[in-house]
Tab-separated table of C-alpha atoms and ligand atoms in Angstrom:
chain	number	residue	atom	x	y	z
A	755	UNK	CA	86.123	33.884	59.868
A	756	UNK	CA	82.785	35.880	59.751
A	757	UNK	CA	83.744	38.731	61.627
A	758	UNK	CA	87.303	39.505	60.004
A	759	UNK	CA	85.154	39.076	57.068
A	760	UNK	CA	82.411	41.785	57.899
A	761	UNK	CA	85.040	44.047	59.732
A	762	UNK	CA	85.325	46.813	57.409
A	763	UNK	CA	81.489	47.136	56.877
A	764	UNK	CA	80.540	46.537	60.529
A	765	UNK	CA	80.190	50.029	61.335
A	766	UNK	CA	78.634	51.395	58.799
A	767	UNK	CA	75.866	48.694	58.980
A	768	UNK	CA	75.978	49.290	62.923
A	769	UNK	CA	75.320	53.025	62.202
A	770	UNK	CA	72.394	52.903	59.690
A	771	UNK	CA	70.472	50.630	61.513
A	772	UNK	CA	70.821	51.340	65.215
A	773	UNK	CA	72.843	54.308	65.690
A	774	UNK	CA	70.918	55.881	68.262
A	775	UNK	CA	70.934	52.393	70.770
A	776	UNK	CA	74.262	51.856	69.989
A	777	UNK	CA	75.219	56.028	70.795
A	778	UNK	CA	73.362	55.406	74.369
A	779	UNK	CA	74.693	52.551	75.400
A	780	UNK	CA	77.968	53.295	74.334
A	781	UNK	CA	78.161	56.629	76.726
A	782	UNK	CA	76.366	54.841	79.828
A	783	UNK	CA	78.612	51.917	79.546
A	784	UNK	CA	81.265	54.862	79.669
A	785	UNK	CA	79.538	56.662	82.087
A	786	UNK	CA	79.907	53.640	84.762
A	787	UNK	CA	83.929	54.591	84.678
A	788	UNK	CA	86.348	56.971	85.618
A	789	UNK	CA	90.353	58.144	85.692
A	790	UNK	CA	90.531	55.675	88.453
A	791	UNK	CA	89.961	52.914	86.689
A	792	UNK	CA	91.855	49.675	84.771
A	793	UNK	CA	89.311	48.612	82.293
A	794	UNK	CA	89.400	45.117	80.315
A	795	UNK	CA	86.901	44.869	77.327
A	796	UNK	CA	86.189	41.932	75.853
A	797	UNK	CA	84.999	41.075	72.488
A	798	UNK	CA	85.568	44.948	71.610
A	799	UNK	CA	84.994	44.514	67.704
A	800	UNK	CA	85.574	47.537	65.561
A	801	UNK	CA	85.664	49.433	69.355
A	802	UNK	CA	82.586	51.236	69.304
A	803	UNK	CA	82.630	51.048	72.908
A	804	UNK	CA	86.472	51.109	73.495
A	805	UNK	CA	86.495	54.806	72.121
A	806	UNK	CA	83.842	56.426	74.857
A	807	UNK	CA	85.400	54.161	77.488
A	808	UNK	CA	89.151	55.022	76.671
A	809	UNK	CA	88.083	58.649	76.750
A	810	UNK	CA	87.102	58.549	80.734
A	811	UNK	CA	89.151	55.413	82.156
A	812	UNK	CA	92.801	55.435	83.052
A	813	UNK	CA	94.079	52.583	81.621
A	814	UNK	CA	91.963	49.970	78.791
A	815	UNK	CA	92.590	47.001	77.200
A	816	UNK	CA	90.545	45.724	74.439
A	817	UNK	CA	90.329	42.322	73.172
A	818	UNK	CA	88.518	40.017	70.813
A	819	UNK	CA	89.963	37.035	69.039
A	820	UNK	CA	89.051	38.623	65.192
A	821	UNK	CA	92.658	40.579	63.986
A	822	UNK	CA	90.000	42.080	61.152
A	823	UNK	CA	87.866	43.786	64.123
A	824	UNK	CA	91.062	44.496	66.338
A	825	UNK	CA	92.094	46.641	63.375
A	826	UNK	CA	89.309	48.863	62.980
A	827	UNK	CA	89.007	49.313	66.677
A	828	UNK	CA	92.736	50.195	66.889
A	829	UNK	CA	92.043	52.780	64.244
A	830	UNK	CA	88.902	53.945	65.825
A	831	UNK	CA	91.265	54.325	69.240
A	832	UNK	CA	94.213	55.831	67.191
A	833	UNK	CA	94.275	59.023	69.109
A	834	UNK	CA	94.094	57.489	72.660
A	835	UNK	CA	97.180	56.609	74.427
A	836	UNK	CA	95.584	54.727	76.990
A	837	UNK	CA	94.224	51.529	75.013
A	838	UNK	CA	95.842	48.936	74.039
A	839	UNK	CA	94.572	45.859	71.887
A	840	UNK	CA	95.257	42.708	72.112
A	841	UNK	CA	93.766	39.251	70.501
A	842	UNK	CA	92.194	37.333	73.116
A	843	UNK	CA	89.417	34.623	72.922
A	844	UNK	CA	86.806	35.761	75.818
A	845	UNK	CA	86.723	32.125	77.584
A	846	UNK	CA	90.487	32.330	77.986
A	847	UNK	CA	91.614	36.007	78.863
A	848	UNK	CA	95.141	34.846	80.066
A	849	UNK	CA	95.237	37.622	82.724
A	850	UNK	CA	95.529	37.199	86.375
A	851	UNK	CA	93.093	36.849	88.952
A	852	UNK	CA	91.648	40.241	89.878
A	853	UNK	CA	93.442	42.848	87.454
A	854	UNK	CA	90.785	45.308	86.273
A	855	UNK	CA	88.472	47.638	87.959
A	856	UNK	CA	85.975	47.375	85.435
A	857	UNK	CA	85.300	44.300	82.778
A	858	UNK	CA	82.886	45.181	79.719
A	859	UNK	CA	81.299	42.151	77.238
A	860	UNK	CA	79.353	43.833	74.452
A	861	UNK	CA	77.049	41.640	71.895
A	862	UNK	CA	78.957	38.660	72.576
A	863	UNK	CA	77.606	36.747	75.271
A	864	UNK	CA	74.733	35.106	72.671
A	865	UNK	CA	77.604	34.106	70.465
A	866	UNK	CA	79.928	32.065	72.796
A	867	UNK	CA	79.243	28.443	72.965
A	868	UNK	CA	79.466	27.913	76.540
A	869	UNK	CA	78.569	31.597	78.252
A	870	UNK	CA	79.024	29.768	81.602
A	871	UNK	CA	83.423	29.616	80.834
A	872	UNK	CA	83.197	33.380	79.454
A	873	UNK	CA	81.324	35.037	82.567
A	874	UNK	CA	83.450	33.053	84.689
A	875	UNK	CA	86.845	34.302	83.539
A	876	UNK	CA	85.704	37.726	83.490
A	877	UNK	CA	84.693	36.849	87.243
A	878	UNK	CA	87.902	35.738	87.524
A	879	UNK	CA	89.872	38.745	86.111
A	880	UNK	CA	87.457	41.465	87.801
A	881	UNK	CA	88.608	42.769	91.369
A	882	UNK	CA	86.701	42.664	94.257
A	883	UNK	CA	85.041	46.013	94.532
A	884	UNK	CA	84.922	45.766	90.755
A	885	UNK	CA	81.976	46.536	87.915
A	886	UNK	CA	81.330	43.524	85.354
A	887	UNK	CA	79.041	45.676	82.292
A	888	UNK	CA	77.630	43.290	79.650
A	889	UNK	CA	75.063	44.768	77.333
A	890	UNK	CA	73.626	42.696	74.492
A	891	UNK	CA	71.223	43.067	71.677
A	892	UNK	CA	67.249	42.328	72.835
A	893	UNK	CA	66.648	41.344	69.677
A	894	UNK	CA	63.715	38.978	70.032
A	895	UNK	CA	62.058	42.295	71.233
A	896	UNK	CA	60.623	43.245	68.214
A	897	UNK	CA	59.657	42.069	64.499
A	898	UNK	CA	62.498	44.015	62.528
A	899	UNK	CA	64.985	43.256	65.447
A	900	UNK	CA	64.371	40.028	64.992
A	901	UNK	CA	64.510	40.258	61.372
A	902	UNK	CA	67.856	41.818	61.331
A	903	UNK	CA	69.415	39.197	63.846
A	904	UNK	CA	68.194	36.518	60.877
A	905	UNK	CA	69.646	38.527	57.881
A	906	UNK	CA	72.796	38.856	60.312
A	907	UNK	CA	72.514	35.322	61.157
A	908	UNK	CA	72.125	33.812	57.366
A	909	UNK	CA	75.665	35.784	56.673
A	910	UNK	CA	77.224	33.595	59.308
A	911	UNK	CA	77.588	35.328	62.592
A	912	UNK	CA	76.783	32.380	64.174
A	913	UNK	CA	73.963	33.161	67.359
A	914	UNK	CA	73.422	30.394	70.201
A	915	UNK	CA	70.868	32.102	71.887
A	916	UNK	CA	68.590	35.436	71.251
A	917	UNK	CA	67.091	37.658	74.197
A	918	UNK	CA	64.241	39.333	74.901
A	919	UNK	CA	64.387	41.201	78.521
A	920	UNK	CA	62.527	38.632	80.505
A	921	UNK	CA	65.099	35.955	79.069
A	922	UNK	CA	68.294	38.149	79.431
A	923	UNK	CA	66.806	38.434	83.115
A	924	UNK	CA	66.560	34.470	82.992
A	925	UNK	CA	69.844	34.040	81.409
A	926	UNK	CA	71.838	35.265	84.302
A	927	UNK	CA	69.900	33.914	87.097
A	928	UNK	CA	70.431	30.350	85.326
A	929	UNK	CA	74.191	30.822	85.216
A	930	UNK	CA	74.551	32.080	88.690
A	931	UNK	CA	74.887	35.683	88.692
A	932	UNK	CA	73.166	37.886	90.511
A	933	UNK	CA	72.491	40.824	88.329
A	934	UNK	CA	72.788	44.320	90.184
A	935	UNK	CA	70.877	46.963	87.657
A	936	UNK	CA	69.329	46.295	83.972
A	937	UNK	CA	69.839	49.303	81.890
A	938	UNK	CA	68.187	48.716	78.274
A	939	UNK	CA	68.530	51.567	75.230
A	940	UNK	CA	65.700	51.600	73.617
A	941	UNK	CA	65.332	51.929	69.443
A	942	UNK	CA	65.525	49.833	66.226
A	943	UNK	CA	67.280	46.889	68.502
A	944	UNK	CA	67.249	47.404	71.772
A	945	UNK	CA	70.749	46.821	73.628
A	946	UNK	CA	70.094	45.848	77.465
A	947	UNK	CA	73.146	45.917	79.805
A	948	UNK	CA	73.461	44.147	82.942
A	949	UNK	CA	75.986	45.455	85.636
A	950	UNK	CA	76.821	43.091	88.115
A	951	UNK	CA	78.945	44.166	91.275
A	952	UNK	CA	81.786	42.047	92.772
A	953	UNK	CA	81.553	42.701	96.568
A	954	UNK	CA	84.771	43.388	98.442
B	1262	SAM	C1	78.510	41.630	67.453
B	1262	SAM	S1	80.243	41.917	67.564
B	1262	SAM	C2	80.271	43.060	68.922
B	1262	SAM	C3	81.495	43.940	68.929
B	1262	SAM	C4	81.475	45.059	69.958
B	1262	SAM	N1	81.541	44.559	71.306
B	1262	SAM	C5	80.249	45.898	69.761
B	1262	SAM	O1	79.320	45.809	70.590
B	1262	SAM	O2	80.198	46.642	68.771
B	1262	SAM	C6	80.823	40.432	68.299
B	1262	SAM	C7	82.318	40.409	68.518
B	1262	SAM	O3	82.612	39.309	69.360
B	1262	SAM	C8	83.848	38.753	68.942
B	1262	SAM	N2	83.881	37.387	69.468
B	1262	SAM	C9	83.027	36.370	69.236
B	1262	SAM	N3	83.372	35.289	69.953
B	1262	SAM	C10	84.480	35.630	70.662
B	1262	SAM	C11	85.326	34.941	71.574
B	1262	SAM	N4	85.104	33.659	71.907
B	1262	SAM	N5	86.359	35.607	72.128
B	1262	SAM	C12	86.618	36.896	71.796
B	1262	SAM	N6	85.874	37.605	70.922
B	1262	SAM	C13	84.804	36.971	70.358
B	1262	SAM	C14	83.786	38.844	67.423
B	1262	SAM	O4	85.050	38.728	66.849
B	1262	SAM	C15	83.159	40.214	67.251
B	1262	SAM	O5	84.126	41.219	67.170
């Protein structure tokens, strides 16, 4: 699979090319939890949000269904006592209704082949009162975003669908979500999360 494949080189690509976007959105996805807080991340990767987010929440668990990425991230989160990791495919968490506080999706959502099952189940597994955080790359925002996505694409990660803001926007109001706050990092390729509130 691609990303076991590209797991031990993910970061360092990650960090040459947008390290400052992916340093901003890391802390403000972090910033939007606290000691209070069960977190479930999905699609966590090499955790380059799990790390910032295990740091302030009480409790994390983050998934993705690549053992290759799961690895690096459990390394990244070696020193944290409060994460654990666990292989999980994103349409099918396997956790009960309304367990976690907080649910984060990072750069996945334009990978999954039906979005619709994935925000649903994190729906599902969010509480009422709870935070759902997904940010994702904007990278039909500019020329060399859009040129890395290709060059990222031609290796085989496999995109459905590519963003700019006014489609992210789009994206949710097609599937049914209403969208609380947009907060994008700006930089080489933009990351835009959307935080969407479950009322109590
Ligand atoms: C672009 S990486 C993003 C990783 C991390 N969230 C980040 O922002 O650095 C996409 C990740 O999504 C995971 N992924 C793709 N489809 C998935 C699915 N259906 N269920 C769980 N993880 C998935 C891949 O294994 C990969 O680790």
């Amino acid at each position: 699979m691609f990303w076991n494949k590209i797991s031990g080189v993910y970061d360092f690509v990650e960090n040459i090319f947008n390290g400052k976007v992916n340093k901003e959105i890391t802390l403000y996805v972090a910033s939007l939890t606290d000691d209070n807080d069960d977190v479930l991340e999905c699609a966590c990767g090499t955790g380059m949000f799990s790390l910032p987010i295990a740091r302030r929440c009480r409790s994390l668990i983050a998934t993705d269904f690549a053992v290759g990425m799961l690895a690096q991230a459990q390394k990244k989160c070696r020193h944290q006592p409060n994460v654990i990791f666990k292989k999980a495919d994103i349409t099918s968490l396997g956790y009960a209704d309304e367990s976690f506080d907080k649910v984060v999706a990072a750069n996945v959502i334009h990978l999954l082949d039906d979005p619709r099952k994935a925000l649903d189940e994190i729906w599902r597994v969010c509480r009422r009162g709870g935070v759902i955080i997904i940010p994702t790359y904007i990278n039909k925002s500019s020329k060399s975003a859009s040129l890395a996505a290709k060059v990222f694409n031609m290796l085989g990660a496999g995109f459905k669908r590519e963003f700019d803001e006014e489609s992210y926007h789009e994206f949710f109001k097609q599937m049914g979500y209403a969208v609380s706050e947009y907060h994008t990092a700006d930089g080489r390729m933009p990351c835009c999360a959307a935080i969407i509130r479950k009322m109590k």
